[in-house]
GROMACS .gro file of C-alpha atoms in nm:
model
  207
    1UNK     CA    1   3.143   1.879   1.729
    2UNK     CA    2   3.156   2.082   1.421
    3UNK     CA    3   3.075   1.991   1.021
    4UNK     CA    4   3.304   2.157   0.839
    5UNK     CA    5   3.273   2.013   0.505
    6UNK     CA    6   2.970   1.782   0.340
    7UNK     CA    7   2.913   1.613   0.026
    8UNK     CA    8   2.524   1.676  -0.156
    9UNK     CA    9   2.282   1.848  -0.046
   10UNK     CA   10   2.144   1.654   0.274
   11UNK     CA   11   2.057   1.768   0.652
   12UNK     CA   12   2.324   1.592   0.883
   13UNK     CA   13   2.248   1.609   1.324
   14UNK     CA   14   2.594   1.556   1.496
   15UNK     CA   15   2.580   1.493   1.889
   16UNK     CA   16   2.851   1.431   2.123
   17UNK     CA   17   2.796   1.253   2.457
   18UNK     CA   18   3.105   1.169   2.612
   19UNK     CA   19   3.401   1.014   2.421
   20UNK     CA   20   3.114   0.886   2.160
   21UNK     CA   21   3.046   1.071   1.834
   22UNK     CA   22   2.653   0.972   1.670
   23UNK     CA   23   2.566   1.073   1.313
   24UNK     CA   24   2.240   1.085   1.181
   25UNK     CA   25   2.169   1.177   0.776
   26UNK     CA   26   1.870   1.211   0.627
   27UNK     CA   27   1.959   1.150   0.282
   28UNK     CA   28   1.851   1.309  -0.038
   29UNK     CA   29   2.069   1.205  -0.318
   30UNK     CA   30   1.912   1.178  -0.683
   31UNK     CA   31   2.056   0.870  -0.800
   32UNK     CA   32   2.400   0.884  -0.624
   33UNK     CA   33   2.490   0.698  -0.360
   34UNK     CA   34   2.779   0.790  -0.233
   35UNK     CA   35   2.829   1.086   0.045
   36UNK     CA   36   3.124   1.196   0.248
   37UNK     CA   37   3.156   1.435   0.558
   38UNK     CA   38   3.429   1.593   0.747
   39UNK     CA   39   3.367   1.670   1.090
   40UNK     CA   40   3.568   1.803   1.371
   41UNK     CA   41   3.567   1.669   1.757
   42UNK     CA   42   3.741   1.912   1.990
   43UNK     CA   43   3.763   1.927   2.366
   44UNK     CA   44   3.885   2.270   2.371
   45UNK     CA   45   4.228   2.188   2.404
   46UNK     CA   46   4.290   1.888   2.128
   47UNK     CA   47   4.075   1.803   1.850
   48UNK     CA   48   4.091   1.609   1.555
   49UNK     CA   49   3.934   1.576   1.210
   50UNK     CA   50   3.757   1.266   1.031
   51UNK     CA   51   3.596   1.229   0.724
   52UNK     CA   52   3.362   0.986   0.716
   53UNK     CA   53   3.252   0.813   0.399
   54UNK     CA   54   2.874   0.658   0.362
   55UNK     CA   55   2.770   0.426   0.072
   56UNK     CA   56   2.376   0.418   0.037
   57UNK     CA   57   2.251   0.049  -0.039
   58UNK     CA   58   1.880   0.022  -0.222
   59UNK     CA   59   1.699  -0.253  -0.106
   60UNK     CA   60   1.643  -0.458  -0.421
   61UNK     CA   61   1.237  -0.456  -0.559
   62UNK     CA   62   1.020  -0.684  -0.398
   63UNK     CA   63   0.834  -0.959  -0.643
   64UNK     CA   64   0.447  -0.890  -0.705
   65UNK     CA   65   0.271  -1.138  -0.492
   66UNK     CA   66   0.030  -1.377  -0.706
   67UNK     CA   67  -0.284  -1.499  -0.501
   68UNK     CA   68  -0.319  -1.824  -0.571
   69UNK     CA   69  -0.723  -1.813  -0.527
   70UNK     CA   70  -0.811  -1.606  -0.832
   71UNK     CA   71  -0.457  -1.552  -1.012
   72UNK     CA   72  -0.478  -1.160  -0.872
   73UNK     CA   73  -0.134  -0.962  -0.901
   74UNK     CA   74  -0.021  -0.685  -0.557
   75UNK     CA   75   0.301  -0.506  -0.614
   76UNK     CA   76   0.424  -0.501  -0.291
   77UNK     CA   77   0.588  -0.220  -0.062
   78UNK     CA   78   0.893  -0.296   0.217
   79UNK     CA   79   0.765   0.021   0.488
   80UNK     CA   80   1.011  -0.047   0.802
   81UNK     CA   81   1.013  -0.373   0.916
   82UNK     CA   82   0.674  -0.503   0.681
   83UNK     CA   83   0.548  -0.582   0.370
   84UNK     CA   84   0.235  -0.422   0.277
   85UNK     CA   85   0.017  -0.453  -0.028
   86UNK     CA   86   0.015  -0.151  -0.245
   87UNK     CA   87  -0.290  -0.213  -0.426
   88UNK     CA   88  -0.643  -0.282  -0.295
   89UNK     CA   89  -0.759  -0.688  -0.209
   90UNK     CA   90  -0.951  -0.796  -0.467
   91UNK     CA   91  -1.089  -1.133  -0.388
   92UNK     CA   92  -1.489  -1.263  -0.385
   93UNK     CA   93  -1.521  -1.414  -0.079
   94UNK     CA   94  -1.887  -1.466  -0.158
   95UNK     CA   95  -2.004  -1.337   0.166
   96UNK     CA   96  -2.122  -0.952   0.027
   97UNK     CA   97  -1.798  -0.780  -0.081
   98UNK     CA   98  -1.846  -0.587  -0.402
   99UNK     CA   99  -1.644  -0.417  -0.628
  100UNK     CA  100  -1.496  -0.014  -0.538
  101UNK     CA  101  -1.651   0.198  -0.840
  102UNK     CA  102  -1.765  -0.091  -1.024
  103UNK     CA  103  -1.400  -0.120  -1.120
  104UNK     CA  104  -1.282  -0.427  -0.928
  105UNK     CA  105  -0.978  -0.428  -1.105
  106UNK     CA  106  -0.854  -0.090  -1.050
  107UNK     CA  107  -0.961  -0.059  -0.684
  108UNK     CA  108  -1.038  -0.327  -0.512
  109UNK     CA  109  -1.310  -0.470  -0.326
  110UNK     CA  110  -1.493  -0.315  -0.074
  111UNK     CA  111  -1.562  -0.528   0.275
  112UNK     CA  112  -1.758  -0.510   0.555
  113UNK     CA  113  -1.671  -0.628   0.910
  114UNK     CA  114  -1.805  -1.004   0.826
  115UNK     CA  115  -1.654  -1.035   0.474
  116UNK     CA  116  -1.362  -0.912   0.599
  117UNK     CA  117  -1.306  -1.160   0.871
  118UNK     CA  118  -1.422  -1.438   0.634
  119UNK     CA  119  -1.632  -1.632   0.870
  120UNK     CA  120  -1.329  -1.620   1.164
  121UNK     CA  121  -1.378  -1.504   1.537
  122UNK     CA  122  -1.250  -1.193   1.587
  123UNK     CA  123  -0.884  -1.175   1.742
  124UNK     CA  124  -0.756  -0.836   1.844
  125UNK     CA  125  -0.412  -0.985   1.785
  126UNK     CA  126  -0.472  -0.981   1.427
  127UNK     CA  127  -0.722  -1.155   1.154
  128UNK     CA  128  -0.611  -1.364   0.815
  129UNK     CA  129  -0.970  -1.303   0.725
  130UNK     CA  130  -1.002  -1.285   0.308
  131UNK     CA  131  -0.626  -1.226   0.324
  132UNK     CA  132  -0.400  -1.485   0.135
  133UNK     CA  133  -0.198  -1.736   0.320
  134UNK     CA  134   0.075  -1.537   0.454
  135UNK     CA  135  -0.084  -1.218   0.484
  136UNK     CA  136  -0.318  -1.017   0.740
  137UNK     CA  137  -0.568  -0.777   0.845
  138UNK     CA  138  -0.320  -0.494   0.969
  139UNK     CA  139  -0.374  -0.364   1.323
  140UNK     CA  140  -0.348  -0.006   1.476
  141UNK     CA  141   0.007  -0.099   1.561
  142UNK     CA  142   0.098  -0.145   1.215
  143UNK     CA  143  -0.050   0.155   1.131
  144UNK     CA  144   0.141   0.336   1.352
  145UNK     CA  145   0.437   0.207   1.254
  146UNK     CA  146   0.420   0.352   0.905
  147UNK     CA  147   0.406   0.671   1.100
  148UNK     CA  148   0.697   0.613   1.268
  149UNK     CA  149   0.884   0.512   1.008
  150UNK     CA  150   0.799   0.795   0.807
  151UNK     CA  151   0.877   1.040   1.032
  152UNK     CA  152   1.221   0.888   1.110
  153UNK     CA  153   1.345   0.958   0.751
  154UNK     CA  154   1.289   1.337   0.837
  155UNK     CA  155   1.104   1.444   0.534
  156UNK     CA  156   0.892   1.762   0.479
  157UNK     CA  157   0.653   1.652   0.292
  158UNK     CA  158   0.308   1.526   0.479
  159UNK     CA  159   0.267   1.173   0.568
  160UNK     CA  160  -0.089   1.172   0.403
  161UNK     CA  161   0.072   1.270   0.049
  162UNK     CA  162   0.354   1.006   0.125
  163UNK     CA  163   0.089   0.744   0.131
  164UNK     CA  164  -0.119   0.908  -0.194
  165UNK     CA  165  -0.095   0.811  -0.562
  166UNK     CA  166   0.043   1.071  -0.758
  167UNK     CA  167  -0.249   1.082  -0.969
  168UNK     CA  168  -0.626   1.076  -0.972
  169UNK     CA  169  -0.642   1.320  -0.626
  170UNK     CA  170  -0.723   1.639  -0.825
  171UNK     CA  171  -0.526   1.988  -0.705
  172UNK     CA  172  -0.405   1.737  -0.382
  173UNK     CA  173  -0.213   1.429  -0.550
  174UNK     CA  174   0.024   1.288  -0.372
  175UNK     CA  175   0.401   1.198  -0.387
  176UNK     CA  176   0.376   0.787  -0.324
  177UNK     CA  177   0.746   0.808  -0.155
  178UNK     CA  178   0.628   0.550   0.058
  179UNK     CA  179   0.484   0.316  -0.258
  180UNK     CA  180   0.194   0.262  -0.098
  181UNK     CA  181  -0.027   0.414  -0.426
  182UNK     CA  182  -0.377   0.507  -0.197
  183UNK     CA  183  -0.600   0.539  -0.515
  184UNK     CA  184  -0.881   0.789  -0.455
  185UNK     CA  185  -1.187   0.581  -0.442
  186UNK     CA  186  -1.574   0.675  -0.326
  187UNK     CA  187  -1.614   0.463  -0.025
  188UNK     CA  188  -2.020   0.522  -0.006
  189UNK     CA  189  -2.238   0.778  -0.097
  190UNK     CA  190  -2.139   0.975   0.227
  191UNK     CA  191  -1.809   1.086   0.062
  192UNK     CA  192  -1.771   1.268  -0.265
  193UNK     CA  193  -1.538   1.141  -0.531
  194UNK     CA  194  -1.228   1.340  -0.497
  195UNK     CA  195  -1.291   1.322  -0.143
  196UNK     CA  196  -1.112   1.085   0.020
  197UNK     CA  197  -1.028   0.724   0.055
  198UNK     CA  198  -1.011   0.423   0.364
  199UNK     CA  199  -0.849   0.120   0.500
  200UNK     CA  200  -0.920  -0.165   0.743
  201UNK     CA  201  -0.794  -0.224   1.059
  202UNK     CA  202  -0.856  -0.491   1.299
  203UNK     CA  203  -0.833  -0.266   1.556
  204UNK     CA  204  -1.243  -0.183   1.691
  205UNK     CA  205  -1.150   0.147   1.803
  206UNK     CA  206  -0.944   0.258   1.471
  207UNK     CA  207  -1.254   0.143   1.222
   0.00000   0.00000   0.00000
């Protein structure tokens, strides 16, 4: 199989098994969404030329969710097949949380293990804890799948600065290409501001 001609810039990988052609394009396109390749099949006797157009469709913007409890507005973020918050919880469950950098509105609220479960039994399956209706604690899995995702769309950039606001992180902001927006935040007074930032799990092992 050989490319001979490609519209954009972008990174194609062509494979041939069989009497089956399978493209693969990692896309890069700047507010155009419309590509077009030529490629060439050969058997070393015939061959025969196709060009193959691709239209790019953006998913349309997901609605900020509203929590119902205290009137609290998340942007949210489609990553693969879920829909993740992109801003902290912030929601007084009145069993200890308190508020990230005495700025509750900006980042959050920060949980332990029992305010975070909200009085429920632990399930390894997955928690609602102080999430809304309709929402949960993630697990490892879903964590994993972010990873997976990300590295499926064949970027170069770092999945860390994917993840990262592009703001507020000093000399190592990140890109948000994911639009998750992690907000640097001082977890406790083991990590310096600057430093770092973390997220639940309901997975024991992953913290």
């Amino acid at each position: 199989v050989t490319l001979l001609e490609a519209s954009q810039d972008s990174v194609f990988i062509l494979t041939f098994d069989k009497d089956k052609l399978y493209q693969r394009k990692y896309l890069n396109y700047d507010n155009q969404n419309h590509y077009e390749l030529k490629v060439q099949v050969s058997d070393g006797i015939d061959s025969v030329v196709a060009t193959i157009s691709i239209e790019v469709l953006e998913a349309p913007a997901l609605d900020p969710f509203v929590d119902p409890r205290n009137g609290e507005e998340y942007p949210l973020v489609a990553i693969g097949d879920k829909v993740w918050f992109a801003k902290n919880l912030n929601y007084d469950e009145g069993l200890g949380s308190k508020c990230i950098a005495q700025d509750c509105s900006t980042f959050g609220r920060e949980y332990s293990i029992e305010s975070a479960l909200a009085g429920e039994f632990y399930d390894r399956f997955g928690n609602q804890g102080v999430c809304p209706d309709g929402f949960v604690i993630p697990i490892r899995p879903d964590f994993e799948d972010i990873r997976v995702y990300f590295e499926d769309q064949g970027t170069s950039s770092s999945l860390s600065y994917a993840l990262k606001s592009t703001t507020g992180w000093g000399d190592k902001n990140g890109t948000n290409e994911l639009g998750w927006n992690a907000l640097n935040v001082k977890v406790d007074n083991n990590l310096n501001w600057n430093a770092a930032t973390r997220f639940w799990s309901n997975s024991p092992e992953y913290g």
